mmCIF file of C-alpha atoms in Angstrom:
data_model
loop_
_atom_site.group_PDB
_atom_site.id
_atom_site.type_symbol
_atom_site.label_atom_id
_atom_site.label_comp_id
_atom_site.label_asym_id
_atom_site.label_seq_id
_atom_site.Cartn_x
_atom_site.Cartn_y
_atom_site.Cartn_z
ATOM 1 C CA MET Z 160 63.575 17.345 -126.623
ATOM 2 C CA ASP Z 161 63.136 14.181 -124.571
ATOM 3 C CA LEU Z 162 59.403 13.771 -123.901
ATOM 4 C CA SER Z 163 60.229 12.204 -120.554
ATOM 5 C CA LEU Z 164 60.972 15.742 -119.358
ATOM 6 C CA LEU Z 165 57.224 16.345 -119.276
ATOM 7 C CA SER Z 166 56.996 14.005 -116.292
ATOM 8 C CA TYR Z 167 59.194 16.272 -114.176
ATOM 9 C CA GLN Z 168 57.627 18.810 -111.859
ATOM 10 C CA PHE Z 169 59.799 21.712 -113.034
ATOM 11 C CA MET Z 170 58.680 21.203 -116.655
ATOM 12 C CA GLN Z 171 55.020 20.991 -115.656
ATOM 13 C CA ASN Z 172 55.442 24.196 -113.666
ATOM 14 C CA ALA Z 173 57.075 25.861 -116.673
ATOM 15 C CA ILE Z 174 54.235 24.854 -119.019
ATOM 16 C CA LEU Z 175 51.627 26.144 -116.562
ATOM 17 C CA ALA Z 176 53.607 29.358 -116.056
ATOM 18 C CA GLY Z 177 53.715 29.797 -119.827
ATOM 19 C CA LEU Z 178 49.944 29.476 -120.012
ATOM 20 C CA LEU Z 179 49.233 31.894 -117.155
ATOM 21 C CA GLY Z 180 51.956 34.382 -118.026
ATOM 22 C CA GLY Z 181 51.149 34.302 -121.730
ATOM 23 C CA VAL Z 182 47.477 35.079 -121.118
ATOM 24 C CA ALA Z 183 48.098 37.815 -118.537
ATOM 25 C CA CYS Z 184 50.822 39.584 -120.503
ATOM 26 C CA SER Z 185 49.032 39.449 -123.840
ATOM 27 C CA LEU Z 186 45.739 40.758 -122.444
ATOM 28 C CA ILE Z 187 47.513 43.717 -120.885
ATOM 29 C CA GLY Z 188 49.319 44.141 -124.183
ATOM 30 C CA VAL Z 189 46.021 44.862 -125.961
ATOM 31 C CA PHE Z 190 45.532 47.904 -123.714
ATOM 32 C CA VAL Z 191 49.109 48.995 -124.271
ATOM 33 C CA VAL Z 192 48.838 48.749 -128.072
ATOM 34 C CA THR Z 193 45.359 50.221 -128.535
ATOM 35 C CA MET Z 194 45.892 53.096 -126.081
ATOM 36 C CA ASN Z 195 49.406 53.928 -127.322
ATOM 37 C CA LEU Z 196 51.001 53.246 -123.940
ATOM 38 C CA SER Z 197 54.137 51.499 -125.215
ATOM 39 C CA PHE Z 198 56.654 53.935 -123.723
ATOM 40 C CA ILE Z 199 54.740 54.061 -120.432
ATOM 41 C CA GLY Z 200 54.793 50.271 -120.218
ATOM 42 C CA VAL Z 201 58.531 50.142 -120.877
ATOM 43 C CA ALA Z 202 59.135 52.583 -118.014
ATOM 44 C CA ILE Z 203 56.939 50.554 -115.630
ATOM 45 C CA SER Z 204 58.641 47.279 -116.569
ATOM 46 C CA HIS Z 205 62.094 48.696 -115.888
ATOM 47 C CA ALA Z 206 60.879 50.194 -112.608
ATOM 48 C CA ALA Z 207 59.745 46.704 -111.571
ATOM 49 C CA PHE Z 208 63.164 45.331 -112.468
ATOM 50 C CA ALA Z 209 64.857 48.021 -110.360
ATOM 51 C CA GLY Z 210 62.535 47.246 -107.451
ATOM 52 C CA ALA Z 211 63.319 43.536 -107.646
ATOM 53 C CA LEU Z 212 67.057 44.249 -107.529
ATOM 54 C CA CYS Z 213 66.500 46.641 -104.609
ATOM 55 C CA GLY Z 214 64.703 43.874 -102.725
ATOM 56 C CA THR Z 215 67.532 41.466 -103.484
ATOM 57 C CA TRP Z 216 70.098 43.975 -102.220
ATOM 58 C CA LEU Z 217 68.199 44.801 -99.011
ATOM 59 C CA GLY Z 218 67.338 41.174 -98.288
ATOM 60 C CA PHE Z 219 63.570 41.038 -98.765
ATOM 61 C CA ASN Z 220 61.423 39.358 -101.414
ATOM 62 C CA PRO Z 221 62.378 40.765 -104.845
ATOM 63 C CA LEU Z 222 58.792 40.522 -106.063
ATOM 64 C CA VAL Z 223 57.637 42.799 -103.245
ATOM 65 C CA GLY Z 224 60.204 45.380 -104.333
ATOM 66 C CA ALA Z 225 59.165 44.969 -107.977
ATOM 67 C CA PHE Z 226 55.511 45.468 -107.103
ATOM 68 C CA LEU Z 227 56.151 48.577 -104.996
ATOM 69 C CA PHE Z 228 58.434 50.199 -107.580
ATOM 70 C CA SER Z 229 55.999 49.482 -110.427
ATOM 71 C CA LEU Z 230 53.088 50.950 -108.475
ATOM 72 C CA VAL Z 231 55.082 54.095 -107.692
ATOM 73 C CA ALA Z 232 56.089 54.404 -111.338
ATOM 74 C CA ALA Z 233 52.463 54.000 -112.455
ATOM 75 C CA ALA Z 234 51.318 56.568 -109.899
ATOM 76 C CA VAL Z 235 53.870 59.085 -111.175
ATOM 77 C CA ILE Z 236 53.570 58.345 -114.888
ATOM 78 C CA GLY Z 237 49.763 58.375 -114.999
ATOM 79 C CA PRO Z 238 49.318 62.082 -114.169
ATOM 80 C CA LEU Z 239 52.237 62.998 -116.427
ATOM 81 C CA ALA Z 240 50.562 61.220 -119.342
ATOM 82 C CA ASP Z 241 47.348 63.163 -118.662
ATOM 83 C CA ARG Z 242 48.911 66.597 -118.674
ATOM 84 C CA GLY Z 243 48.445 68.505 -121.880
ATOM 85 C CA GLU Z 244 50.944 71.323 -121.369
ATOM 86 C CA PHE Z 245 53.874 69.254 -122.612
ATOM 87 C CA ASN Z 246 54.743 66.062 -124.384
ATOM 88 C CA PRO Z 247 54.694 63.303 -121.718
ATOM 89 C CA ASP Z 248 57.498 61.402 -123.471
ATOM 90 C CA THR Z 249 60.106 63.687 -121.903
ATOM 91 C CA PRO Z 250 59.291 63.104 -118.194
ATOM 92 C CA ILE Z 251 58.547 59.434 -118.874
ATOM 93 C CA GLY Z 252 61.957 59.124 -120.517
ATOM 94 C CA ILE Z 253 63.533 60.703 -117.447
ATOM 95 C CA ILE Z 254 61.768 58.222 -115.158
ATOM 96 C CA PHE Z 255 62.864 55.386 -117.431
ATOM 97 C CA SER Z 256 66.496 56.489 -117.276
ATOM 98 C CA ILE Z 257 66.328 56.884 -113.490
ATOM 99 C CA THR Z 258 64.923 53.382 -112.963
ATOM 100 C CA MET Z 259 67.495 51.877 -115.309
ATOM 101 C CA GLY Z 260 70.267 53.669 -113.443
ATOM 102 C CA MET Z 261 68.871 52.445 -110.120
ATOM 103 C CA ALA Z 262 68.656 48.884 -111.444
ATOM 104 C CA PHE Z 263 72.306 48.710 -112.415
ATOM 105 C CA LEU Z 264 73.300 50.561 -109.239
ATOM 106 C CA PHE Z 265 71.581 47.935 -107.096
ATOM 107 C CA MET Z 266 73.152 45.195 -109.204
ATOM 108 C CA GLY Z 267 76.581 46.685 -108.608
ATOM 109 C CA LEU Z 268 75.927 46.919 -104.847
ATOM 110 C CA LEU Z 269 75.029 43.249 -104.548
ATOM 111 C CA PRO Z 270 77.806 41.367 -102.722
ATOM 112 C CA GLY Z 271 79.281 38.208 -104.175
ATOM 113 C CA PRO Z 272 78.027 36.461 -107.319
ATOM 114 C CA LYS Z 273 75.233 38.196 -109.226
ATOM 115 C CA THR Z 274 73.365 34.952 -109.943
ATOM 116 C CA GLN Z 275 70.013 36.047 -108.536
ATOM 117 C CA ALA Z 276 70.268 39.429 -110.245
ATOM 118 C CA LEU Z 277 71.002 37.774 -113.587
ATOM 119 C CA GLU Z 278 67.980 35.498 -113.138
ATOM 120 C CA LEU Z 279 65.809 38.588 -112.672
ATOM 121 C CA LEU Z 280 67.498 40.212 -115.651
ATOM 122 C CA TRP Z 281 66.982 37.383 -118.157
ATOM 123 C CA GLY Z 282 64.401 35.228 -116.422
ATOM 124 C CA SER Z 283 64.126 31.445 -116.287
ATOM 125 C CA ILE Z 284 60.743 29.837 -116.714
ATOM 126 C CA LEU Z 285 62.246 26.466 -115.758
ATOM 127 C CA THR Z 286 62.879 27.636 -112.182
ATOM 128 C CA VAL Z 287 59.392 28.875 -111.244
ATOM 129 C CA ASN Z 288 58.047 27.405 -108.022
ATOM 130 C CA ASP Z 289 54.584 26.933 -106.533
ATOM 131 C CA ARG Z 290 54.580 30.435 -105.036
ATOM 132 C CA ASP Z 291 55.394 31.967 -108.424
ATOM 133 C CA LEU Z 292 52.617 29.933 -110.040
ATOM 134 C CA LEU Z 293 50.134 31.045 -107.392
ATOM 135 C CA LEU Z 294 51.011 34.686 -107.998
ATOM 136 C CA LEU Z 295 50.709 34.235 -111.767
ATOM 137 C CA ALA Z 296 47.364 32.467 -111.356
ATOM 138 C CA VAL Z 297 45.939 35.235 -109.163
ATOM 139 C CA VAL Z 298 47.103 38.008 -111.495
ATOM 140 C CA ALA Z 299 45.888 36.175 -114.621
ATOM 141 C CA ALA Z 300 42.497 35.522 -112.989
ATOM 142 C CA VAL Z 301 42.156 39.199 -112.047
ATOM 143 C CA VAL Z 302 43.061 40.375 -115.563
ATOM 144 C CA VAL Z 303 40.669 37.950 -117.286
ATOM 145 C CA SER Z 304 37.855 38.749 -114.831
ATOM 146 C CA LEU Z 305 38.204 42.506 -115.303
ATOM 147 C CA VAL Z 306 38.259 42.185 -119.089
ATOM 148 C CA VAL Z 307 35.098 40.039 -119.052
ATOM 149 C CA LEU Z 308 33.172 42.060 -116.456
ATOM 150 C CA PHE Z 309 34.054 45.540 -117.723
ATOM 151 C CA PHE Z 310 34.521 44.874 -121.418
ATOM 152 C CA LYS Z 311 32.091 47.576 -122.593
ATOM 153 C CA GLU Z 312 33.575 50.213 -120.283
ATOM 154 C CA ILE Z 313 37.110 49.276 -121.316
ATOM 155 C CA GLN Z 314 36.096 49.380 -124.976
ATOM 156 C CA ALA Z 315 34.694 52.889 -124.524
ATOM 157 C CA VAL Z 316 37.860 54.112 -122.785
ATOM 158 C CA ILE Z 317 40.065 52.628 -125.507
ATOM 159 C CA PHE Z 318 37.945 54.284 -128.195
ATOM 160 C CA HIS Z 319 37.966 57.770 -126.615
ATOM 161 C CA ARG Z 320 38.655 58.569 -122.972
ATOM 162 C CA GLU Z 321 37.070 62.024 -123.029
ATOM 163 C CA VAL Z 322 33.840 60.759 -124.601
ATOM 164 C CA ALA Z 323 33.697 57.860 -122.128
ATOM 165 C CA LEU Z 324 34.147 60.318 -119.265
ATOM 166 C CA ALA Z 325 31.417 62.559 -120.640
ATOM 167 C CA VAL Z 326 28.834 59.745 -120.639
ATOM 168 C CA GLY Z 327 29.568 58.829 -117.037
ATOM 169 C CA ILE Z 328 32.147 56.054 -117.391
ATOM 170 C CA PRO Z 329 34.981 56.385 -114.804
ATOM 171 C CA ALA Z 330 37.556 56.633 -117.582
ATOM 172 C CA ASN Z 331 40.362 58.008 -115.411
ATOM 173 C CA LEU Z 332 39.870 55.257 -112.833
ATOM 174 C CA ILE Z 333 39.991 52.627 -115.569
ATOM 175 C CA PHE Z 334 43.087 54.226 -117.109
ATOM 176 C CA TYR Z 335 45.017 54.307 -113.818
ATOM 177 C CA GLY Z 336 43.768 50.833 -112.981
ATOM 178 C CA LEU Z 337 45.239 49.560 -116.241
ATOM 179 C CA LEU Z 338 48.593 51.113 -115.358
ATOM 180 C CA PHE Z 339 48.609 49.447 -111.933
ATOM 181 C CA LEU Z 340 47.495 46.176 -113.513
ATOM 182 C CA THR Z 341 50.396 46.428 -115.960
ATOM 183 C CA GLY Z 342 52.775 46.714 -113.021
ATOM 184 C CA SER Z 343 51.183 43.681 -111.351
ATOM 185 C CA VAL Z 344 51.474 41.529 -114.473
ATOM 186 C CA ILE Z 345 55.092 42.553 -114.967
ATOM 187 C CA THR Z 346 55.884 41.699 -111.348
ATOM 188 C CA ALA Z 347 54.225 38.288 -111.562
ATOM 189 C CA SER Z 348 56.096 37.427 -114.786
ATOM 190 C CA LEU Z 349 59.473 38.767 -113.718
ATOM 191 C CA ARG Z 350 61.026 35.450 -112.679
ATOM 192 C CA SER Z 351 59.913 33.541 -115.747
ATOM 193 C CA ILE Z 352 60.648 36.109 -118.493
ATOM 194 C CA GLY Z 353 63.090 38.598 -116.959
ATOM 195 C CA GLY Z 354 63.137 42.327 -116.316
ATOM 196 C CA LEU Z 355 64.666 43.372 -119.636
ATOM 197 C CA LEU Z 356 62.465 41.117 -121.764
ATOM 198 C CA ILE Z 357 59.041 41.077 -120.141
ATOM 199 C CA PHE Z 358 57.645 44.077 -121.952
ATOM 200 C CA ASN Z 359 58.402 42.464 -125.316
ATOM 201 C CA LEU Z 360 56.084 39.570 -124.384
ATOM 202 C CA ILE Z 361 53.428 42.122 -123.434
ATOM 203 C CA LEU Z 362 53.756 44.075 -126.667
ATOM 204 C CA ASN Z 363 54.485 41.519 -129.417
ATOM 205 C CA PRO Z 364 51.433 39.185 -129.163
ATOM 206 C CA ALA Z 365 49.054 42.140 -128.880
ATOM 207 C CA ALA Z 366 50.713 43.913 -131.796
ATOM 208 C CA ALA Z 367 50.384 40.728 -133.861
ATOM 209 C CA ALA Z 368 46.682 40.452 -132.999
ATOM 210 C CA TYR Z 369 46.213 44.124 -133.837
ATOM 211 C CA GLN Z 370 47.503 43.434 -137.344
ATOM 212 C CA LEU Z 371 44.817 40.812 -137.999
ATOM 213 C CA THR Z 372 41.530 42.279 -136.764
ATOM 214 C CA TYR Z 373 39.565 45.424 -135.989
ATOM 215 C CA ASN Z 374 37.326 43.566 -133.512
ATOM 216 C CA LEU Z 375 38.453 44.236 -129.930
ATOM 217 C CA ARG Z 376 36.972 41.029 -128.558
ATOM 218 C CA LEU Z 377 38.745 38.934 -131.184
ATOM 219 C CA MET Z 378 41.917 40.933 -130.564
ATOM 220 C CA PHE Z 379 41.908 39.832 -126.925
ATOM 221 C CA VAL Z 380 41.447 36.190 -127.973
ATOM 222 C CA LEU Z 381 44.155 36.273 -130.649
ATOM 223 C CA SER Z 382 46.584 38.090 -128.369
ATOM 224 C CA SER Z 383 46.092 35.461 -125.644
ATOM 225 C CA PHE Z 384 46.625 32.677 -128.168
ATOM 226 C CA PHE Z 385 49.807 34.278 -129.515
ATOM 227 C CA GLY Z 386 51.076 34.896 -125.972
ATOM 228 C CA VAL Z 387 50.649 31.266 -124.903
ATOM 229 C CA LEU Z 388 52.009 30.026 -128.233
ATOM 230 C CA SER Z 389 55.102 32.203 -127.798
ATOM 231 C CA THR Z 390 55.830 30.873 -124.319
ATOM 232 C CA TRP Z 391 55.248 27.219 -125.157
ATOM 233 C CA VAL Z 392 57.181 27.236 -128.441
ATOM 234 C CA GLY Z 393 59.960 29.295 -126.843
ATOM 235 C CA LEU Z 394 60.100 26.870 -123.929
ATOM 236 C CA PHE Z 395 60.317 23.903 -126.297
ATOM 237 C CA LEU Z 396 63.089 25.510 -128.374
ATOM 238 C CA SER Z 397 65.051 26.578 -125.300
ATOM 239 C CA CYS Z 398 65.067 22.996 -124.012
ATOM 240 C CA LEU Z 399 65.804 21.536 -127.444
ATOM 241 C CA PHE Z 400 68.779 23.780 -128.204
ATOM 242 C CA ASP Z 401 69.853 24.679 -124.645
ATOM 243 C CA LEU Z 402 68.994 28.397 -125.035
ATOM 244 C CA PRO Z 403 67.974 31.031 -122.453
ATOM 245 C CA SER Z 404 64.244 30.540 -122.039
ATOM 246 C CA GLY Z 405 63.208 34.181 -121.603
ATOM 247 C CA ALA Z 406 65.112 35.387 -124.657
ATOM 248 C CA THR Z 407 63.847 32.495 -126.788
ATOM 249 C CA ILE Z 408 60.228 33.195 -125.823
ATOM 250 C CA VAL Z 409 60.582 36.854 -126.775
ATOM 251 C CA ILE Z 410 62.207 35.990 -130.127
ATOM 252 C CA VAL Z 411 59.357 33.598 -130.935
ATOM 253 C CA SER Z 412 56.823 36.316 -130.108
ATOM 254 C CA ALA Z 413 58.680 38.690 -132.439
ATOM 255 C CA VAL Z 414 58.583 36.098 -135.249
ATOM 256 C CA ILE Z 415 54.828 35.713 -134.746
ATOM 257 C CA PHE Z 416 54.440 39.479 -135.054
ATOM 258 C CA VAL Z 417 56.453 39.567 -138.292
ATOM 259 C CA ILE Z 418 54.305 36.781 -139.781
ATOM 260 C CA ALA Z 419 51.082 38.522 -138.700
ATOM 261 C CA ALA Z 420 52.257 41.839 -140.113
ATOM 262 C CA SER Z 421 53.204 40.179 -143.403
ATOM 263 C CA PHE Z 422 49.688 38.777 -143.882
ATOM 264 C CA SER Z 423 47.822 41.671 -142.287
ATOM 265 C CA PRO Z 424 44.651 42.729 -144.156
ATOM 266 C CA LYS Z 425 45.182 46.218 -142.745
ATOM 267 C CA ARG Z 426 48.131 46.723 -145.093
ATOM 268 C CA LYS Z 427 45.809 46.534 -148.097
ATOM 269 C CA VAL Z 428 43.302 48.880 -146.451
ATOM 270 C CA LYS Z 429 46.021 51.401 -145.644
ATOM 271 C CA LYS Z 430 47.361 51.248 -149.200
ATOM 272 C CA TRP Z 431 43.855 51.802 -150.575
ATOM 273 C CA GLU Z 432 43.290 54.764 -148.232
ATOM 274 C CA GLU Z 433 46.564 56.323 -149.357
ATOM 275 C CA GLU Z 434 45.586 55.938 -153.001
ATOM 276 C CA VAL Z 435 42.167 57.473 -152.374
ATOM 277 C CA SER Z 436 43.596 60.392 -150.382
ATOM 278 C CA THR Z 437 46.203 61.010 -153.079
ATOM 279 C CA GLY Z 438 43.629 61.352 -155.834
ATOM 280 C CA PRO Z 439 44.173 60.977 -159.589
ATOM 281 C CA GLU Z 440 45.409 64.515 -160.054
ATOM 282 C CA LYS Z 441 48.124 64.108 -157.394
ATOM 283 C CA ALA Z 442 49.059 60.680 -158.632
ATOM 284 C CA LEU Z 443 50.370 62.272 -161.807
ATOM 285 C CA PHE Z 444 53.127 63.939 -159.830
ATOM 286 C CA LYS Z 445 54.212 60.829 -157.924
#
């Protein structure tokens, strides 16, 4: 890559967007991974994509549509995830399929070339503008501030929501707040990463950090580092080899996860626990 590109405004915007988006997405990813919210996050991300396409079709700001759809999805999914009478995966899967159907319906209804829809689908970090950067900066600042200010409460909710609620921590409020925050982060990162890829950037850095430590504070730090590293390396490779930026960033984040999982100390612990639980008498029959 020609280093002279760094002098251009669009490249500087892309680097800054990678920093802000990488931090925001990876911090949210820690909640998603530790609280087993992966399927919920996928549904919210696709709802945001459908909302952005709806805004494009109706002629208003796509990010407004993405934000509204993601908030509605979070408001519907949250109570469903709390209900104990049935497995929440079924209704969440239905919502996911509905939002995906709506997304492609809106894409089909768009007149003329589908250029803007394809940008929302795959993302392009090289086209972010000052307004996109401002939105990313605000969302990233909110996420970082909440993690720092309410770290102990968040830690308690992640450990056990019912216990946290019993000792007076507003666990349900924190849980629903995390869902709404997930929707906000997805909306802010939609242009740079894309509707079909954004959740991978949320999940992969956090999953990689989860492989390397049991310490929640360190997990947040490692996840942020992996998120920024994914965006910057992906951006560099996309410019070097003329590849789609969003897809390249996600692939890099997946490679980081594979490396982290390969060297994870938790693999040895899990193997030891399995051997202990098996016992010498059962081992004879293996």
